[in-house]
Coordinates of C-alpha atoms in Angstrom, one line a residue:
M25 CA 41.8 -4.5 -46.6
S26 CA 43.5 -1.6 -44.8
H27 CA 44.0 -1.5 -41.0
S28 CA 41.5 1.5 -40.7
E29 CA 38.9 -0.4 -42.7
S30 CA 39.3 -3.4 -40.4
S31 CA 38.9 -1.2 -37.3
S32 CA 35.8 0.4 -38.6
G33 CA 34.3 -2.9 -39.6
G34 CA 34.8 -4.1 -36.0
D35 CA 33.9 -7.9 -36.6
D36 CA 37.2 -8.7 -38.3
F37 CA 39.6 -6.8 -36.0
P38 CA 41.8 -9.5 -34.4
F39 CA 42.5 -7.6 -31.1
Q40 CA 38.9 -6.5 -30.3
M41 CA 37.9 -7.2 -26.7
P42 CA 34.6 -9.1 -26.5
S43 CA 31.9 -7.6 -24.4
T44 CA 31.4 -9.7 -21.2
G45 CA 28.0 -8.1 -20.4
E46 CA 28.8 -8.0 -16.7
T47 CA 27.3 -5.4 -14.5
T48 CA 28.4 -4.1 -11.2
R49 CA 26.6 -4.6 -7.9
K50 CA 25.7 -0.9 -8.0
E51 CA 24.2 -1.2 -11.4
R52 CA 22.2 -4.2 -10.4
W53 CA 20.8 -2.4 -7.4
F54 CA 19.9 0.6 -9.4
R55 CA 18.2 -1.6 -12.0
T56 CA 16.3 -3.4 -9.2
I57 CA 15.2 -0.1 -7.6
D58 CA 14.3 1.4 -11.0
R59 CA 12.2 -1.7 -12.0
T60 CA 10.4 -2.2 -8.6
I61 CA 10.0 1.4 -7.3
L62 CA 10.9 4.2 -9.6
A63 CA 9.1 2.9 -12.7
P64 CA 5.9 2.2 -10.9
A65 CA 6.0 5.6 -9.4
R66 CA 6.5 7.2 -12.9
I67 CA 3.6 5.2 -14.2
I68 CA 1.3 6.2 -11.3
L69 CA 2.2 9.9 -11.7
S70 CA 1.7 9.8 -15.5
D71 CA -2.1 9.3 -14.9
W72 CA -4.2 12.2 -13.6
R73 CA -5.9 9.8 -11.2
G74 CA -2.5 9.0 -9.8
K75 CA -1.5 12.7 -9.4
V76 CA -4.8 13.5 -7.6
G77 CA -4.5 10.5 -5.4
V78 CA -0.9 11.0 -4.5
T79 CA -1.7 14.7 -3.8
L80 CA -4.5 13.8 -1.4
L81 CA -2.3 11.3 0.4
I82 CA 0.5 13.9 0.7
V83 CA -2.1 16.3 2.3
Y84 CA -3.0 13.6 4.8
L85 CA 0.5 12.8 5.5
F86 CA 1.2 16.5 6.1
M87 CA -1.8 16.8 8.4
G88 CA -0.7 13.7 10.3
L89 CA 2.8 14.8 10.7
A90 CA 2.6 18.5 11.1
G91 CA -1.0 19.1 12.0
P92 CA -0.8 18.3 15.8
Y93 CA 2.1 20.9 16.0
L94 CA 0.2 23.6 14.2
I95 CA -3.2 23.2 15.7
A96 CA -3.8 22.9 19.5
P97 CA -5.6 19.8 20.8
P98 CA -9.4 20.2 21.1
E99 CA -10.6 21.4 24.5
T100 CA -14.1 21.9 25.9
D101 CA -15.6 25.3 26.6
T102 CA -13.0 27.2 24.6
A103 CA -15.6 28.7 22.2
H104 CA -19.3 29.1 21.5
T105 CA -21.2 25.8 21.0
L106 CA -22.2 24.7 17.6
V107 CA -20.5 27.5 15.7
G108 CA -21.0 26.9 12.0
P109 CA -18.3 26.4 9.4
F110 CA -16.4 29.6 8.4
E111 CA -18.4 31.8 10.9
M112 CA -15.2 32.3 13.0
W113 CA -11.8 32.3 11.5
Q114 CA -10.4 30.6 14.6
Y115 CA -12.7 27.6 14.0
P116 CA -13.0 27.2 10.2
L117 CA -14.9 24.0 10.5
G118 CA -17.0 25.2 13.4
T119 CA -17.4 23.7 16.9
D120 CA -19.4 21.0 18.6
S121 CA -21.9 21.1 21.5
S122 CA -19.0 21.3 24.0
G123 CA -17.2 24.2 22.3
R124 CA -14.5 22.0 20.8
S125 CA -13.0 22.8 17.5
V126 CA -14.1 20.3 14.9
L127 CA -11.0 21.0 12.8
A128 CA -8.8 20.1 15.8
D129 CA -10.8 16.9 16.3
V130 CA -10.2 15.9 12.7
V131 CA -6.5 16.9 12.6
H132 CA -5.6 15.2 15.9
A133 CA -7.4 12.0 14.8
T134 CA -5.3 11.8 11.7
P135 CA -1.9 10.5 13.1
P136 CA -3.5 7.4 14.8
M137 CA -5.4 6.7 11.6
L138 CA -2.3 6.8 9.5
K139 CA -0.5 4.6 12.0
M140 CA -3.4 2.1 11.8
V141 CA -3.4 2.2 8.0
F142 CA 0.4 1.7 7.7
A143 CA 0.5 -1.1 10.3
G144 CA -2.5 -2.9 8.9
G145 CA -1.4 -2.5 5.3
V146 CA 2.1 -3.7 5.9
F147 CA 1.0 -6.6 8.1
A148 CA -1.6 -7.8 5.5
V149 CA 0.8 -7.5 2.6
T150 CA 3.8 -9.0 4.4
V151 CA 2.1 -12.1 5.8
G152 CA -0.1 -12.7 2.7
S153 CA 2.9 -12.4 0.3
I154 CA 5.2 -14.7 2.4
V155 CA 2.5 -17.3 2.8
G156 CA 1.4 -17.1 -0.8
M157 CA 4.9 -17.2 -2.3
V158 CA 6.2 -19.9 -0.1
A159 CA 3.1 -22.1 -0.7
G160 CA 3.2 -21.6 -4.4
Y161 CA 7.0 -22.1 -4.7
K162 CA 7.4 -25.1 -2.4
G163 CA 4.2 -27.0 -3.3
G164 CA 3.5 -30.4 -1.7
R165 CA 2.8 -30.6 2.0
T166 CA 4.0 -27.1 2.7
D167 CA 1.5 -25.8 0.2
Q168 CA -1.3 -28.0 1.6
A169 CA -0.5 -27.0 5.2
L170 CA -0.4 -23.2 4.5
M171 CA -3.5 -23.3 2.4
V172 CA -5.4 -25.2 5.1
V173 CA -4.6 -22.4 7.5
T174 CA -5.5 -19.8 4.9
D175 CA -8.8 -21.4 3.9
T176 CA -9.8 -21.8 7.5
L177 CA -9.2 -18.1 8.2
M178 CA -11.1 -17.2 5.0
A179 CA -14.0 -19.3 6.2
I180 CA -14.3 -17.3 9.4
P181 CA -16.4 -14.0 8.9
G182 CA -13.9 -11.2 9.1
L183 CA -16.0 -8.6 11.0
P184 CA -17.1 -10.9 13.9
L185 CA -13.5 -12.1 14.2
V186 CA -12.2 -8.6 14.5
I187 CA -14.9 -7.7 17.0
V188 CA -14.1 -10.7 19.2
L189 CA -10.4 -9.9 19.1
A190 CA -11.1 -6.2 19.9
F191 CA -13.2 -7.2 23.0
L192 CA -10.5 -9.7 24.1
F193 CA -7.4 -7.5 23.8
E194 CA -9.0 -4.0 24.1
P195 CA -6.2 -2.5 22.0
R196 CA -5.2 1.1 22.5
N197 CA -2.0 1.3 20.4
P198 CA -3.0 2.3 16.9
Y199 CA -0.4 -0.1 15.5
V200 CA -2.0 -2.9 17.3
V201 CA -5.5 -1.9 16.2
G202 CA -4.3 -1.8 12.6
I203 CA -2.8 -5.3 12.8
I204 CA -6.0 -6.7 14.4
L205 CA -8.1 -5.2 11.7
A206 CA -5.8 -6.7 8.9
I207 CA -5.9 -10.3 10.2
P208 CA -8.8 -11.3 8.0
A209 CA -7.2 -9.5 4.9
W210 CA -4.0 -11.3 4.5
S211 CA -5.6 -14.7 3.7
V212 CA -7.2 -13.4 0.6
L213 CA -3.9 -11.9 -0.7
A214 CA -2.1 -15.1 0.2
R215 CA -4.5 -17.1 -2.1
S216 CA -4.0 -14.6 -4.9
I217 CA -0.2 -14.6 -4.6
R218 CA -0.1 -18.4 -4.6
S219 CA -2.1 -18.6 -7.8
Q220 CA 0.4 -16.2 -9.5
M221 CA 3.3 -18.0 -8.0
L222 CA 2.5 -21.3 -9.6
P223 CA 3.6 -20.4 -13.2
L224 CA 6.6 -18.4 -12.0
R225 CA 8.2 -21.3 -10.2
S226 CA 8.5 -23.2 -13.7
V227 CA 10.3 -20.3 -15.5
E228 CA 13.6 -21.3 -16.9
Y229 CA 15.9 -19.0 -14.8
V230 CA 14.1 -20.0 -11.6
E231 CA 14.7 -23.7 -12.4
A232 CA 18.3 -23.0 -13.3
N233 CA 18.9 -21.2 -9.9
R234 CA 17.2 -24.1 -8.1
L235 CA 19.5 -26.7 -9.9
M236 CA 22.5 -24.6 -9.0
G237 CA 21.6 -25.0 -5.3
I238 CA 20.6 -21.4 -4.6
S239 CA 18.5 -21.1 -1.4
T240 CA 14.7 -20.9 -1.7
W241 CA 14.6 -17.5 0.1
K242 CA 17.1 -16.0 -2.4
I243 CA 15.2 -17.3 -5.4
I244 CA 11.9 -16.0 -4.0
L245 CA 13.3 -12.5 -3.0
K246 CA 15.6 -11.9 -6.1
D247 CA 13.9 -13.8 -8.9
V248 CA 10.2 -14.0 -8.1
A249 CA 9.2 -11.2 -5.7
P250 CA 10.1 -8.3 -8.2
N251 CA 7.6 -9.8 -10.7
L252 CA 4.8 -9.7 -8.1
M253 CA 5.6 -6.1 -6.7
P254 CA 2.9 -4.4 -8.8
Y255 CA 0.2 -6.8 -7.5
I256 CA 1.5 -6.4 -4.0
L257 CA 1.5 -2.6 -4.2
V258 CA -2.2 -2.6 -5.4
S259 CA -3.0 -5.0 -2.6
F260 CA -1.4 -2.7 -0.1
V261 CA -3.6 0.1 -1.2
A262 CA -6.7 -2.0 -1.1
A263 CA -5.9 -3.3 2.4
S264 CA -5.2 0.2 3.6
R265 CA -8.6 1.4 2.4
G266 CA -10.2 -1.5 4.2
I267 CA -8.5 -0.5 7.4
V268 CA -9.8 3.0 7.1
F269 CA -13.4 1.8 6.8
D270 CA -13.2 -0.9 9.4
S271 CA -11.6 1.3 12.1
V272 CA -14.1 4.2 11.6
A273 CA -17.0 1.7 11.7
L274 CA -15.7 -0.1 14.9
Y275 CA -15.0 3.2 16.6
F276 CA -18.5 4.5 15.6
L277 CA -20.1 1.3 17.0
G278 CA -18.1 1.6 20.3
V279 CA -16.3 -1.7 19.7
L280 CA -12.9 0.0 20.0
P281 CA -12.1 2.4 22.9
T282 CA -14.0 5.6 22.3
S283 CA -11.6 7.6 24.5
D284 CA -9.1 7.5 21.7
P285 CA -9.1 10.2 18.9
N286 CA -10.8 8.8 15.8
W287 CA -13.1 10.1 13.1
G288 CA -15.5 7.4 14.1
V289 CA -15.7 8.6 17.7
T290 CA -16.4 12.1 16.4
M291 CA -19.1 10.8 14.2
D292 CA -20.6 8.7 17.0
T293 CA -20.6 11.7 19.4
A294 CA -22.2 14.0 16.7
Y295 CA -24.9 11.4 16.0
S296 CA -25.7 10.2 19.6
S297 CA -25.1 13.4 21.7
G298 CA -25.4 16.2 19.2
G299 CA -28.3 15.0 17.1
A300 CA -26.3 16.0 14.0
L301 CA -28.4 13.7 11.8
Y302 CA -31.6 15.6 12.5
S303 CA -30.3 19.2 13.1
W304 CA -28.8 21.2 10.3
G305 CA -27.1 23.4 12.8
A306 CA -25.0 20.5 14.0
A307 CA -24.6 18.8 10.6
H308 CA -21.0 20.2 10.1
W309 CA -20.0 18.2 13.3
L310 CA -20.9 14.9 11.5
L311 CA -19.9 15.9 7.9
A312 CA -16.3 17.0 8.7
P313 CA -15.1 13.6 9.8
M314 CA -17.2 11.9 7.1
L315 CA -15.4 14.2 4.5
A316 CA -12.0 13.2 6.0
V317 CA -12.9 9.5 5.5
V318 CA -14.2 10.0 2.0
L319 CA -11.2 12.0 0.8
L320 CA -8.7 9.6 2.3
S321 CA -10.5 6.6 0.7
L322 CA -10.8 8.5 -2.6
G323 CA -7.0 9.2 -2.6
L324 CA -6.3 5.5 -2.1
I325 CA -8.8 4.4 -4.8
L326 CA -7.3 6.8 -7.4
V327 CA -3.8 5.6 -6.7
S328 CA -5.1 2.0 -7.0
Q329 CA -6.7 2.7 -10.3
A330 CA -3.7 4.5 -11.7
A331 CA -1.6 1.5 -10.5
D332 CA -3.6 -0.8 -12.9
K333 CA -1.1 0.1 -15.6
L334 CA 1.6 -1.6 -13.6
F335 CA 0.3 -4.9 -14.9
N336 CA 1.1 -3.9 -18.5
P337 CA 4.7 -5.1 -19.1
R338 CA 5.1 -2.7 -22.1
I339 CA 4.1 0.3 -20.1
R340 CA 6.4 -0.7 -17.3
A341 CA 9.4 -1.2 -19.6
R342 CA 8.8 2.2 -21.3
H343 CA 9.1 3.9 -17.8
Q344 CA 12.2 2.0 -16.8
K345 CA 15.3 4.1 -17.4
T346 CA 17.4 1.0 -17.2
T347 CA 15.9 -0.4 -20.4
K348 CA 17.1 0.8 -23.8
G349 CA 14.7 2.5 -26.1
G350 CA 11.1 3.4 -25.5
G351 CA 9.1 0.7 -26.9
G352 CA 9.7 -2.3 -24.7
P353 CA 12.2 -4.3 -22.7
V354 CA 15.1 -4.3 -25.1
D355 CA 17.8 -5.4 -22.8
H356 CA 16.1 -8.7 -22.0
E357 CA 16.4 -8.7 -18.3
P358 CA 16.0 -12.1 -16.7
N359 CA 12.7 -11.2 -15.1
A360 CA 11.1 -9.7 -18.1
P361 CA 9.4 -12.9 -19.6
A362 CA 7.9 -13.7 -16.2
E363 CA 6.0 -10.4 -16.1
N364 CA 3.6 -11.7 -18.7
T365 CA 2.9 -14.7 -16.5
A366 CA 2.4 -12.5 -13.5
R367 CA -0.3 -10.7 -15.2

């Protein structure tokens, strides 16, 4: 056999350097970001529901960030009362019984609502994920103690608990309001995360890391948490939608301070002071904030439905650019087998 033939054959060449299969830290970070953030984003945007939902959320984000700078705050007696929608271009959604712009009311209530949704969603997901993962991974007395706290909170009716906390603390900061509204939500998520954590703690690579003396937090954050990210993402969307409904309901009922801008306050004023429920001429005053609630909730629901595909490991692998080929997880990442169990 000639030298050229040996080189082309590859396996018989005596000076061939074996592939170590090692990856740099940058490659590992890119692979982690691609698997946990970029691939889920591609999956969501590949579905029409995800595109519509993300578009709606971007509109609300723009309205919350730039709206207060583009539209002046609502003031009384600046226009005719109860102007209908599209009758005056200065007031496209009309005015209320005090001459305030309904559009300005809706726009200036958006930033506090987004702050509540963000704070409540992050709080519920963070606390629920930590409690669920630690309880499921550690087991034993730690699991029992955490589940006693979780089950106790689940046994308490959520709405009365929130009403009592709202009366006690009288929160004005939207971030605090969001956290109070999310207190009953994290316990349900903790239970679900714990049930999915139980099979993951017995996976081979998790047991190997445990035997090598790697700390619990490193194992949970690096080996286990990426497998639960799709479920955590869907739970964040669900918790955010609950924050929207709860906050509007409590502001409408007057449980939370009615002096703060909120779509529930606008609806309460339109109902109690303007008689919008019985007068067609004032109906726009009630319908505008209701439409804002419905569209924001619709955006979250559509994103959540599009995110259902995240639980399919084949679809996730097909959207990961760090995997080879397009039909599945070819490069056999350490976390790939556990995704089936996370389902």
